[in-house]
Amino acid sequence: MQDFSWHDYLVIVSFGAAIAGVVLVQTEPKTEDNLVLTDRAIFLMIFAYWLVYCLAAIGQKFVNPEWSLVIFSIRATAMFSYLLTTTCLISLPLHRYSASRQAE
């Protein structure tokens, strides 16, 4: 049995919250407004990339330490998904700002 730290428990709770976020984004009413569609797509990417990060972060605990290539792959996946999540988080307010500037 692996020993989990407080970070691991937060990642597990965050995984559940990301699943709830994906479900909420998917169940929103459908509209034809491009601004709303783009916002929904960005939110969906945020939650999906975070799900991948959570899986990779927790998956590192269960891999045999002797499998260095697998551990490297999982760590690279976690790093890239974390960076993609951050990029999407930054792009959401930038998209809303540019949309508000175009409306003027």
GROMACS .gro file of C-alpha atoms in nm:
model
  104
    1MET     CA    1   0.000   0.000   0.000
    2GLN     CA    2   0.134   0.338  -0.098
    3ASP     CA    3   0.154   0.622   0.152
    4PHE     CA    4  -0.040   0.923   0.030
    5SER     CA    5   0.053   1.278   0.120
    6TRP     CA    6  -0.190   1.566   0.156
    7HIS     CA    7  -0.112   1.662  -0.205
    8ASP     CA    8  -0.224   1.321  -0.328
    9TYR     CA    9  -0.554   1.352  -0.144
   10LEU     CA   10  -0.607   1.697  -0.295
   11VAL     CA   11  -0.537   1.558  -0.642
   12ILE     CA   12  -0.792   1.280  -0.587
   13VAL     CA   13  -1.058   1.531  -0.475
   14SER     CA   14  -0.963   1.755  -0.766
   15PHE     CA   15  -1.008   1.460  -1.004
   16GLY     CA   16  -1.366   1.421  -0.886
   17ALA     CA   17  -1.426   1.794  -0.922
   18ALA     CA   18  -1.288   1.789  -1.276
   19ILE     CA   19  -1.525   1.507  -1.369
   20ALA     CA   20  -1.811   1.715  -1.230
   21GLY     CA   21  -1.688   2.012  -1.433
   22VAL     CA   22  -1.683   1.813  -1.756
   23VAL     CA   23  -2.036   1.689  -1.688
   24LEU     CA   24  -2.159   2.043  -1.613
   25VAL     CA   25  -2.000   2.187  -1.926
   26GLN     CA   26  -2.149   1.909  -2.140
   27THR     CA   27  -2.500   1.953  -1.997
   28GLU     CA   28  -2.525   2.329  -2.053
   29PRO     CA   29  -2.793   2.438  -2.299
   30LYS     CA   30  -2.677   2.449  -2.659
   31THR     CA   31  -2.645   2.794  -2.817
   32GLU     CA   32  -2.524   2.927  -3.149
   33ASP     CA   33  -2.331   3.220  -3.002
   34ASN     CA   34  -1.962   3.190  -3.093
   35LEU     CA   35  -1.851   3.355  -2.769
   36VAL     CA   36  -2.038   3.100  -2.556
   37LEU     CA   37  -1.922   2.809  -2.772
   38THR     CA   38  -1.559   2.917  -2.742
   39ASP     CA   39  -1.590   2.963  -2.366
   40ARG     CA   40  -1.741   2.616  -2.331
   41ALA     CA   41  -1.462   2.467  -2.542
   42ILE     CA   42  -1.195   2.636  -2.330
   43PHE     CA   43  -1.361   2.520  -2.007
   44LEU     CA   44  -1.386   2.168  -2.144
   45MET     CA   45  -1.015   2.172  -2.234
   46ILE     CA   46  -0.928   2.298  -1.884
   47PHE     CA   47  -1.117   2.016  -1.715
   48ALA     CA   48  -0.997   1.749  -1.959
   49TYR     CA   49  -0.631   1.848  -1.925
   50TRP     CA   50  -0.669   1.855  -1.547
   51LEU     CA   51  -0.815   1.504  -1.553
   52VAL     CA   52  -0.508   1.385  -1.741
   53TYR     CA   53  -0.281   1.559  -1.488
   54CYS     CA   54  -0.462   1.397  -1.196
   55LEU     CA   55  -0.439   1.052  -1.352
   56ALA     CA   56  -0.069   1.097  -1.423
   57ALA     CA   57   0.007   1.239  -1.077
   58ILE     CA   58  -0.165   0.954  -0.897
   59GLY     CA   59  -0.041   0.696  -1.150
   60GLN     CA   60   0.318   0.775  -1.053
   61LYS     CA   61   0.253   0.621  -0.713
   62PHE     CA   62   0.162   0.282  -0.853
   63VAL     CA   63   0.442   0.229  -1.106
   64ASN     CA   64   0.736   0.009  -1.019
   65PRO     CA   65   1.039   0.235  -0.950
   66GLU     CA   66   1.257   0.012  -1.168
   67TRP     CA   67   1.058   0.104  -1.481
   68SER     CA   68   1.240   0.427  -1.550
   69LEU     CA   69   1.100   0.476  -1.901
   70VAL     CA   70   0.742   0.443  -1.779
   71ILE     CA   71   0.804   0.682  -1.490
   72PHE     CA   72   0.962   0.933  -1.727
   73SER     CA   73   0.663   0.907  -1.962
   74ILE     CA   74   0.413   0.957  -1.682
   75ARG     CA   75   0.604   1.255  -1.544
   76ALA     CA   76   0.627   1.412  -1.890
   77THR     CA   77   0.253   1.359  -1.937
   78ALA     CA   78   0.183   1.523  -1.601
   79MET     CA   79   0.407   1.818  -1.684
   80PHE     CA   80   0.259   1.877  -2.030
   81SER     CA   81  -0.100   1.846  -1.910
   82TYR     CA   82  -0.026   2.087  -1.623
   83LEU     CA   83   0.121   2.337  -1.868
   84LEU     CA   84  -0.173   2.295  -2.107
   85THR     CA   85  -0.416   2.351  -1.820
   86THR     CA   86  -0.232   2.669  -1.722
   87THR     CA   87  -0.231   2.790  -2.081
   88CYS     CA   88  -0.607   2.737  -2.111
   89LEU     CA   89  -0.662   2.915  -1.781
   90ILE     CA   90  -0.468   3.213  -1.912
   91SER     CA   91  -0.642   3.210  -2.249
   92LEU     CA   92  -0.996   3.223  -2.105
   93PRO     CA   93  -0.980   3.582  -1.970
   94LEU     CA   94  -0.779   3.688  -2.274
   95HIS     CA   95  -1.051   3.553  -2.501
   96ARG     CA   96  -1.322   3.732  -2.304
   97TYR     CA   97  -1.125   4.056  -2.314
   98SER     CA   98  -1.074   4.035  -2.689
   99ALA     CA   99  -1.443   3.953  -2.739
  100SER     CA  100  -1.547   4.255  -2.534
  101ARG     CA  101  -1.310   4.475  -2.738
  102GLN     CA  102  -1.461   4.349  -3.064
  103ALA     CA  103  -1.813   4.424  -2.939
  104GLU     CA  104  -1.729   4.792  -2.895
   0.00000   0.00000   0.00000
